[in-house]
Tab-separated table of C-alpha atoms in Angstrom:
chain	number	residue	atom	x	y	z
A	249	UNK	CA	25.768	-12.820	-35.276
A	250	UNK	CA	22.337	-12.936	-33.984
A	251	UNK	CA	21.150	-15.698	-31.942
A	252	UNK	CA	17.273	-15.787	-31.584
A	253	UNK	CA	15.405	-18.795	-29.322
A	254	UNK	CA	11.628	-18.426	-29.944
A	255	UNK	CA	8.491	-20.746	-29.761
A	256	UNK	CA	5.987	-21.167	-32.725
A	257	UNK	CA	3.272	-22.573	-33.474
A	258	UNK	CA	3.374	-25.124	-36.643
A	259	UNK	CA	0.295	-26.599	-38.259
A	260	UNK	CA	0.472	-30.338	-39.243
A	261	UNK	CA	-1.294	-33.525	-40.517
A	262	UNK	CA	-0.888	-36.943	-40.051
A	263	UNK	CA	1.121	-38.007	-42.912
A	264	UNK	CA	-0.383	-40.498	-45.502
A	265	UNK	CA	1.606	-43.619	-44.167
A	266	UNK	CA	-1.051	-43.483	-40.639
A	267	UNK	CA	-4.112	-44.390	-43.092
A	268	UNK	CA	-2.258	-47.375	-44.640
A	269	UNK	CA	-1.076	-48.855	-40.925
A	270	UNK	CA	-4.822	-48.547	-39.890
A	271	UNK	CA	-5.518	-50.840	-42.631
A	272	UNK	CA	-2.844	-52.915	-41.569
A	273	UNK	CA	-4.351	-53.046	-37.999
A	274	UNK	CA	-7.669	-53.553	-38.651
A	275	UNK	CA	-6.695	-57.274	-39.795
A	276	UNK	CA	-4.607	-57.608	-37.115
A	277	UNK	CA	-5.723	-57.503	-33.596
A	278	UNK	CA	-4.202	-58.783	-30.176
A	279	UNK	CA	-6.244	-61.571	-28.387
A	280	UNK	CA	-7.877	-59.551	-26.161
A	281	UNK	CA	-9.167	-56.910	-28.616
A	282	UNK	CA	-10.804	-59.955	-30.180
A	283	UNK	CA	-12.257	-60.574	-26.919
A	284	UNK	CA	-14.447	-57.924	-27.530
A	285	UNK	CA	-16.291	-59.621	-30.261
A	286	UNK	CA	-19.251	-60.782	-28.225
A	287	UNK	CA	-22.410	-59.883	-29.688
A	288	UNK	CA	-23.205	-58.673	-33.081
A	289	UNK	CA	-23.325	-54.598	-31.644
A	290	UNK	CA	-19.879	-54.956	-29.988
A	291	UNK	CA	-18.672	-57.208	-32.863
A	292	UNK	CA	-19.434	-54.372	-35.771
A	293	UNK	CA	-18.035	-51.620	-33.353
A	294	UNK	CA	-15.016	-53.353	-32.494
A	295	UNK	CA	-14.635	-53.432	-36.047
A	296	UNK	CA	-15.171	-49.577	-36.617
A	297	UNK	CA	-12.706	-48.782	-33.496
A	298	UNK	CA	-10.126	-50.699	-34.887
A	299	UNK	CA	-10.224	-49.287	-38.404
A	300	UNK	CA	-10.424	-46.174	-37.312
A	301	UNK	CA	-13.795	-45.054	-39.165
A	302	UNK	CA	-15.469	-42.233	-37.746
A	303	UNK	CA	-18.273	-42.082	-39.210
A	304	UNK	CA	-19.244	-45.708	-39.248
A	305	UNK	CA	-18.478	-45.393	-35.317
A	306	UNK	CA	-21.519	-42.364	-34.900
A	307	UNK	CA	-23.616	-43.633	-36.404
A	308	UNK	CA	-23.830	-46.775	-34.552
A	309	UNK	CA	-24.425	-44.522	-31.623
A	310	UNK	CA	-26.945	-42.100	-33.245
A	311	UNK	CA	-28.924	-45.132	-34.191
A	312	UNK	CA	-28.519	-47.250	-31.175
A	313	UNK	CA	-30.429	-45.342	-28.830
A	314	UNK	CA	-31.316	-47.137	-25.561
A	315	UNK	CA	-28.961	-50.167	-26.599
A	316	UNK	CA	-26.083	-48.626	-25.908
A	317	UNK	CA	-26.226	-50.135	-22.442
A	318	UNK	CA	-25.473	-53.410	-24.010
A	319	UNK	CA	-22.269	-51.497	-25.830
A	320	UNK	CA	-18.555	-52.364	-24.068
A	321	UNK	CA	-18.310	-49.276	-21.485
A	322	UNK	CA	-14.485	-49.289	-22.635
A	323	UNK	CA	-15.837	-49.089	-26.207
A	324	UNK	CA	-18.226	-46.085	-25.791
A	325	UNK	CA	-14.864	-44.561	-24.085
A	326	UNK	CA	-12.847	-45.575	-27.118
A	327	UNK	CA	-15.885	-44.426	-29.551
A	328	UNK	CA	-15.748	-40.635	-27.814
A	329	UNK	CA	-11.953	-40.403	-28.513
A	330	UNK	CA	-12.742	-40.931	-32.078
A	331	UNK	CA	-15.806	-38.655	-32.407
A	332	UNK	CA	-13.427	-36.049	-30.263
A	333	UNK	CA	-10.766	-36.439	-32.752
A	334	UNK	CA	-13.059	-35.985	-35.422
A	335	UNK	CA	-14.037	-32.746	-34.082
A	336	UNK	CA	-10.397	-31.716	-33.518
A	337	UNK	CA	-10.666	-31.557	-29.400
A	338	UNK	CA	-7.792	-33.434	-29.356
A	339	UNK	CA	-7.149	-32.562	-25.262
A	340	UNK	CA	-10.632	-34.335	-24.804
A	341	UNK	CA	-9.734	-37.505	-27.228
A	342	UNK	CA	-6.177	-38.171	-25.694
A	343	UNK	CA	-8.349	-37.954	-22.687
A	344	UNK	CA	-10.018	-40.891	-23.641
A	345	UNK	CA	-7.284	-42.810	-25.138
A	346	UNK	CA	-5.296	-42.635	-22.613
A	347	UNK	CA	-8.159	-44.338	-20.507
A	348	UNK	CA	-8.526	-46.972	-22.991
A	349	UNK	CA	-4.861	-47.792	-23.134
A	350	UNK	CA	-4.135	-47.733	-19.386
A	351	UNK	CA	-6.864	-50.438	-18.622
A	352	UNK	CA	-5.698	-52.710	-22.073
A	353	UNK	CA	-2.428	-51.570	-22.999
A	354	UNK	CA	-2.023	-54.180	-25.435
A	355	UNK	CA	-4.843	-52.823	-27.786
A	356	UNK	CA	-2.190	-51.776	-30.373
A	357	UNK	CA	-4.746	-49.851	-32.820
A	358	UNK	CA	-6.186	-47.858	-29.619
A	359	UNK	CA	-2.578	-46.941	-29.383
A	360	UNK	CA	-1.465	-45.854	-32.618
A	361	UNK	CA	-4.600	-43.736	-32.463
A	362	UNK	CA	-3.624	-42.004	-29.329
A	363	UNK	CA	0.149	-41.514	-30.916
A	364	UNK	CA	-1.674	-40.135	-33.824
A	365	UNK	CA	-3.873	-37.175	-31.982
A	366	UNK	CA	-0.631	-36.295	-29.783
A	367	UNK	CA	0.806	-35.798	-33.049
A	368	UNK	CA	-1.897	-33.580	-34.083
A	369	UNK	CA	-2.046	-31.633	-30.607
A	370	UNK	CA	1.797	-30.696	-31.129
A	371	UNK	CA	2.996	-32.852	-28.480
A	372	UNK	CA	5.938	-34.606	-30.688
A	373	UNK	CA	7.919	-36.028	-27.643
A	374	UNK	CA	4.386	-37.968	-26.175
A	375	UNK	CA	3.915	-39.190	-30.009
A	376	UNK	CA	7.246	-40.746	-30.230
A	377	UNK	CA	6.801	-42.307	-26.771
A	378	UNK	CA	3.419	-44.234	-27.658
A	379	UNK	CA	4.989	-44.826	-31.040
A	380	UNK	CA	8.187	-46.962	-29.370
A	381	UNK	CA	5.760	-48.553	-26.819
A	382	UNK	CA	4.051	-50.122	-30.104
A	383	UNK	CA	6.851	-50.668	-32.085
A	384	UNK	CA	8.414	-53.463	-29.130
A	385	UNK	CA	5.494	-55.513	-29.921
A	386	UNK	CA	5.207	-57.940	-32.322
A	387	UNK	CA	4.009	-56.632	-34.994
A	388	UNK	CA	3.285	-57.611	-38.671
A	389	UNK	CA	6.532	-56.584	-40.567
A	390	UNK	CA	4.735	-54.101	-43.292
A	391	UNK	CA	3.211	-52.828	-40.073
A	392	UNK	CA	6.687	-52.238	-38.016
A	393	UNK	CA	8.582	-50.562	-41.153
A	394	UNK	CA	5.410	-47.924	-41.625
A	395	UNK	CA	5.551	-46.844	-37.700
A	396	UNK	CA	9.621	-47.089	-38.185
A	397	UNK	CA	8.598	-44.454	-40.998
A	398	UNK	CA	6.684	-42.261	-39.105
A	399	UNK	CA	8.935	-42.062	-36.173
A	400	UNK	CA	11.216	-41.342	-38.653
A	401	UNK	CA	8.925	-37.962	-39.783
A	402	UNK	CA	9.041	-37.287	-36.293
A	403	UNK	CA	12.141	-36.777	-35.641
A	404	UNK	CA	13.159	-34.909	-38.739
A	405	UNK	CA	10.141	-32.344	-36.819
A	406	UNK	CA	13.702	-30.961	-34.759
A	407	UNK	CA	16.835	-31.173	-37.589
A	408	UNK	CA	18.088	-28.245	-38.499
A	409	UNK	CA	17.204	-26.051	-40.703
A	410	UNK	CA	19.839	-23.682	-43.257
A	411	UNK	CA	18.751	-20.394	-45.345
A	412	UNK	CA	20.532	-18.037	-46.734
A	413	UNK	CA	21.417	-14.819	-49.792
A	414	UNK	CA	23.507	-12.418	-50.865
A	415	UNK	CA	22.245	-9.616	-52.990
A	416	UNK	CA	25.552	-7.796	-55.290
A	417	UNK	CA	25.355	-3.729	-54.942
A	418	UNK	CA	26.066	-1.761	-57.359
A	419	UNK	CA	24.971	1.647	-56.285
A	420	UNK	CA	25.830	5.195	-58.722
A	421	UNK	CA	24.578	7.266	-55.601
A	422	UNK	CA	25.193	5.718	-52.486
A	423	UNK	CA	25.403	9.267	-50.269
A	424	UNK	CA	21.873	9.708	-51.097
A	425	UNK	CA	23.114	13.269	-52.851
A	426	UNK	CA	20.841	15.354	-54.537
A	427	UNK	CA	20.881	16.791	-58.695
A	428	UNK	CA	24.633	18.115	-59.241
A	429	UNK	CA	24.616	21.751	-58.702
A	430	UNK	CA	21.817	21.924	-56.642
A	431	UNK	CA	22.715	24.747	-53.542
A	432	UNK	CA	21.076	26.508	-50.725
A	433	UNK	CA	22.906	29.912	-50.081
A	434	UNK	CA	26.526	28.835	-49.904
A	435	UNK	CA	25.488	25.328	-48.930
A	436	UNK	CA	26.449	23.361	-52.307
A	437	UNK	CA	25.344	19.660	-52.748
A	438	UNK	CA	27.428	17.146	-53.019
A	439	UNK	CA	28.267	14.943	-56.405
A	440	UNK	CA	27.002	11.551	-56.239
A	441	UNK	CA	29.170	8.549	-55.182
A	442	UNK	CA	28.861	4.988	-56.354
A	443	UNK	CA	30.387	1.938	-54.687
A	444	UNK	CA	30.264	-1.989	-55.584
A	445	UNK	CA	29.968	-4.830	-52.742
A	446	UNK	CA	27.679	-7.353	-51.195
A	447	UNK	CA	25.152	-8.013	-48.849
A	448	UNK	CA	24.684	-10.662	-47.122
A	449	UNK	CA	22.384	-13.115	-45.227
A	450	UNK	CA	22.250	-16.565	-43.426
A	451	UNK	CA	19.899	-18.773	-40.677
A	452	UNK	CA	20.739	-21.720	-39.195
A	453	UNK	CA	17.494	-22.885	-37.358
A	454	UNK	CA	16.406	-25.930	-35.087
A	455	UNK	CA	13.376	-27.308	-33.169
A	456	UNK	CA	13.681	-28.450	-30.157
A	457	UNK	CA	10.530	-30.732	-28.769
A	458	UNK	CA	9.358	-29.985	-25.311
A	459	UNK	CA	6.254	-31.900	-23.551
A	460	UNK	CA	3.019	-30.498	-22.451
A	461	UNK	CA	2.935	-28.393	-25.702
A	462	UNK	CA	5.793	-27.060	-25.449
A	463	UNK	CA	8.440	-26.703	-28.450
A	464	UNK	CA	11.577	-24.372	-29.098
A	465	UNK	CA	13.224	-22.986	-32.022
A	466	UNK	CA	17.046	-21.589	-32.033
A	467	UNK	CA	17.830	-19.469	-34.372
A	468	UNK	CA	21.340	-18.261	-35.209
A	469	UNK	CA	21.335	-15.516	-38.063
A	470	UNK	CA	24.123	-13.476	-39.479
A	471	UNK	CA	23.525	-10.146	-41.670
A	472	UNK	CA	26.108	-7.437	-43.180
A	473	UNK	CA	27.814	-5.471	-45.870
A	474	UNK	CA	30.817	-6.970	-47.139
A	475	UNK	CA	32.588	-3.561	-48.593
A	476	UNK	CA	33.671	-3.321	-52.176
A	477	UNK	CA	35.234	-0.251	-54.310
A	478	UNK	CA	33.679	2.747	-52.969
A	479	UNK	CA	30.581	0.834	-51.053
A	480	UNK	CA	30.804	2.926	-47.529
A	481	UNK	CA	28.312	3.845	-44.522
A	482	UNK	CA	27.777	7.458	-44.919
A	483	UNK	CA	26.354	7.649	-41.312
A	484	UNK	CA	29.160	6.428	-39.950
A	485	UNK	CA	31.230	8.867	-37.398
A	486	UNK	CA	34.460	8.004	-39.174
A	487	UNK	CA	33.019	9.236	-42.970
A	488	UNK	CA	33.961	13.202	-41.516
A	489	UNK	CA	35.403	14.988	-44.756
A	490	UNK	CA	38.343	15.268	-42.548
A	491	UNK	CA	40.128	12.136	-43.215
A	492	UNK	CA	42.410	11.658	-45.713
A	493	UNK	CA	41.894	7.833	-46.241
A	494	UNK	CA	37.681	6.886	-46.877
A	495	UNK	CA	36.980	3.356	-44.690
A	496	UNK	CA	34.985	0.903	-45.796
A	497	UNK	CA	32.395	-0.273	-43.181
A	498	UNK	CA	31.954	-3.996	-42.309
A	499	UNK	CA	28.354	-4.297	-40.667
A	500	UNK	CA	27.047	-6.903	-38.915
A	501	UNK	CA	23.757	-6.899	-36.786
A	502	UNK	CA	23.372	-9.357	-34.074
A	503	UNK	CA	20.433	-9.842	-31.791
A	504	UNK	CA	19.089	-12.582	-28.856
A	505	UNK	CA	15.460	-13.228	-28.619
A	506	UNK	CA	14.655	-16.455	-25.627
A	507	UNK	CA	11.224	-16.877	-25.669
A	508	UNK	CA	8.709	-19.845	-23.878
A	509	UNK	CA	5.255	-20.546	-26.369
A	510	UNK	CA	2.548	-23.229	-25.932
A	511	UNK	CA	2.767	-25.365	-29.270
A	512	UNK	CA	-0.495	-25.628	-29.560
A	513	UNK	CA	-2.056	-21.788	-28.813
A	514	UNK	CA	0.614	-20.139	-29.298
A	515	UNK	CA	0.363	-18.626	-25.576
A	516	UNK	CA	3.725	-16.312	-24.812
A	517	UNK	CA	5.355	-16.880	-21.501
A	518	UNK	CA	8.704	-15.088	-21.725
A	519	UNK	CA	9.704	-12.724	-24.224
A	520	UNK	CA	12.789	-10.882	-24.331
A	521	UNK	CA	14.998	-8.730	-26.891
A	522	UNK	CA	18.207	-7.611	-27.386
A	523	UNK	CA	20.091	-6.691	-29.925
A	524	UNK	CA	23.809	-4.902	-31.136
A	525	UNK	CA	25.115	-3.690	-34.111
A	526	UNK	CA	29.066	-4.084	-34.523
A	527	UNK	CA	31.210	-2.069	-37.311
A	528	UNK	CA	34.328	-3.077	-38.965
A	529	UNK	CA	36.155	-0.321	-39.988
A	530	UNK	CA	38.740	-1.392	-42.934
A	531	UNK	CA	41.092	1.875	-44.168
A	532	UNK	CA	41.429	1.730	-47.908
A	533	UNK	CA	42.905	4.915	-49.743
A	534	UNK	CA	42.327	3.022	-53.271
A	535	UNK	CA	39.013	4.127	-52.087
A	536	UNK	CA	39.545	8.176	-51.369
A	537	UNK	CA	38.868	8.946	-55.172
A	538	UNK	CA	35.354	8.925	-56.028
């Protein structure tokens, strides 16, 4: 059996559903995000913040110049979260998020923006957190069942996983013997030997969420030779032309890797390896006779 604990880094998108609550949430805005609405500048950002749009959001700024005095300072702070997003520093847009939220915590599309970048940084567990925080609020029910959906996606990031094989030998020279009558002095080679039996693979594999970037996988694996007619280890110290019954050899590798990874740059903190290899030695004189 071989156990392996390991961190790695996974790539990942928002999935589609985030687009379609945006919507949702751009028609649909607490009373104090509509608050915000004073003046026609703040008015057309507030409605680019909320609906998440990007590029509608710069170029209000590119264009503003000196009027962006006049612009909500928690707006320009929600603005550079977006525009940080955009340019995938997502450490420097939770930054501002988080500032948003902690001053209004009831600006639910500020939110859902945040859960989205955490998301995107890797940080699962911080996702799911902002995620709940929105979903106790009351929300528009279309709304609700898409965030139920995505915390759903979430949490299928640490199931586990299952893989596995098994590949059926059927080797005609399995002693690696050179051409019949080949000889060296009174060295003569052997003939060659075929055996029949199966190898064999499986993985059993789960992620484990960790904050601050942080995730783990455990791995358990299991690999070996399952002996047939005549399928043997030559290398073994038992396969001496001495013994009167030929075993069959049972091998099965097994191995421990713990290991500590940041999520996002794959940065290795602890690393270590060990591994074993264990032989099953089954006696079988139907076997001798090759």
């Amino acid at each position: 059996m071989k156990i392996i604990t390991f961190m790695r880094l996974k790539p990942g998108k928002p999935p589609a559903m985030v687009s379609f609550i945006f919507l949702l949430f751009s028609t649909f805005t607490s009373a104090k995000e509509q608050t915000l609405e004073t003046g026609n500048l703040n008015n057309k950002l507030t409605h680019y913040l909320i609906s998440n749009n990007s590029v509608a959001v710069k170029n209000i700024l590119q264009t503003c110049g000196e009027c962006s005095q006049f612009i909500d300072p928690l707006l320009l702070e929600w603005s550079n979260g977006i525009l940080a997003r955009q340019e995938k520093n997502y450490a420097e847009s939770i930054r501002h998020y988080r500032k948003v939220i902690s001053i209004h915590p009831d600006w639910y599309s500020a939110r859902l923006q945040l859960a989205t970048v955490l998301y995107l940084n890797k940080d699962i567990l911080s996702a799911e957190a902002q995620l709940r925080k929105l979903r106790s609020e009351s929300l528009p029910e279309e709304a609700a069942v898409l965030i139920d959906s995505f915390i759903a996606k979430i949490q299928k990031t640490d199931n586990w996983a299952f893989r596995g094989g098994f590949t059926y030998l059927n080797e005609k020279n399995i002693n690696n013997a050179p051409a019949s009558g080949r000889s060296i002095g009174r060295w003569k080679s052997e003939k060659p030997q075929s055996g029949k039996g199966v190898m064999f693979w499986g993985e059993a594999e789960k992620t484990f969420s960790l904050p601050d970037n942080l995730f783990g996988i455990t791995r358990l694996a299991t690999s070996g030779k399952v002996p047939g007619s005549g399928l043997t280890d030559p290398l073994h110290p038992l396969m001496s032309h001495g013994h009167q019954c030929r075993p069959d050899i049972l091998t099965v590798n097994s191995g421990f890797l713990p290991a500590l990874l940041n999520r996002r740059t794959g940065t290795v903190f602890y690393r270590q390896w060990l591994t074993e290899r264990y032989n099953s030695v089954v006696k079988d004189c139907r076997f001798l006779f090759l």
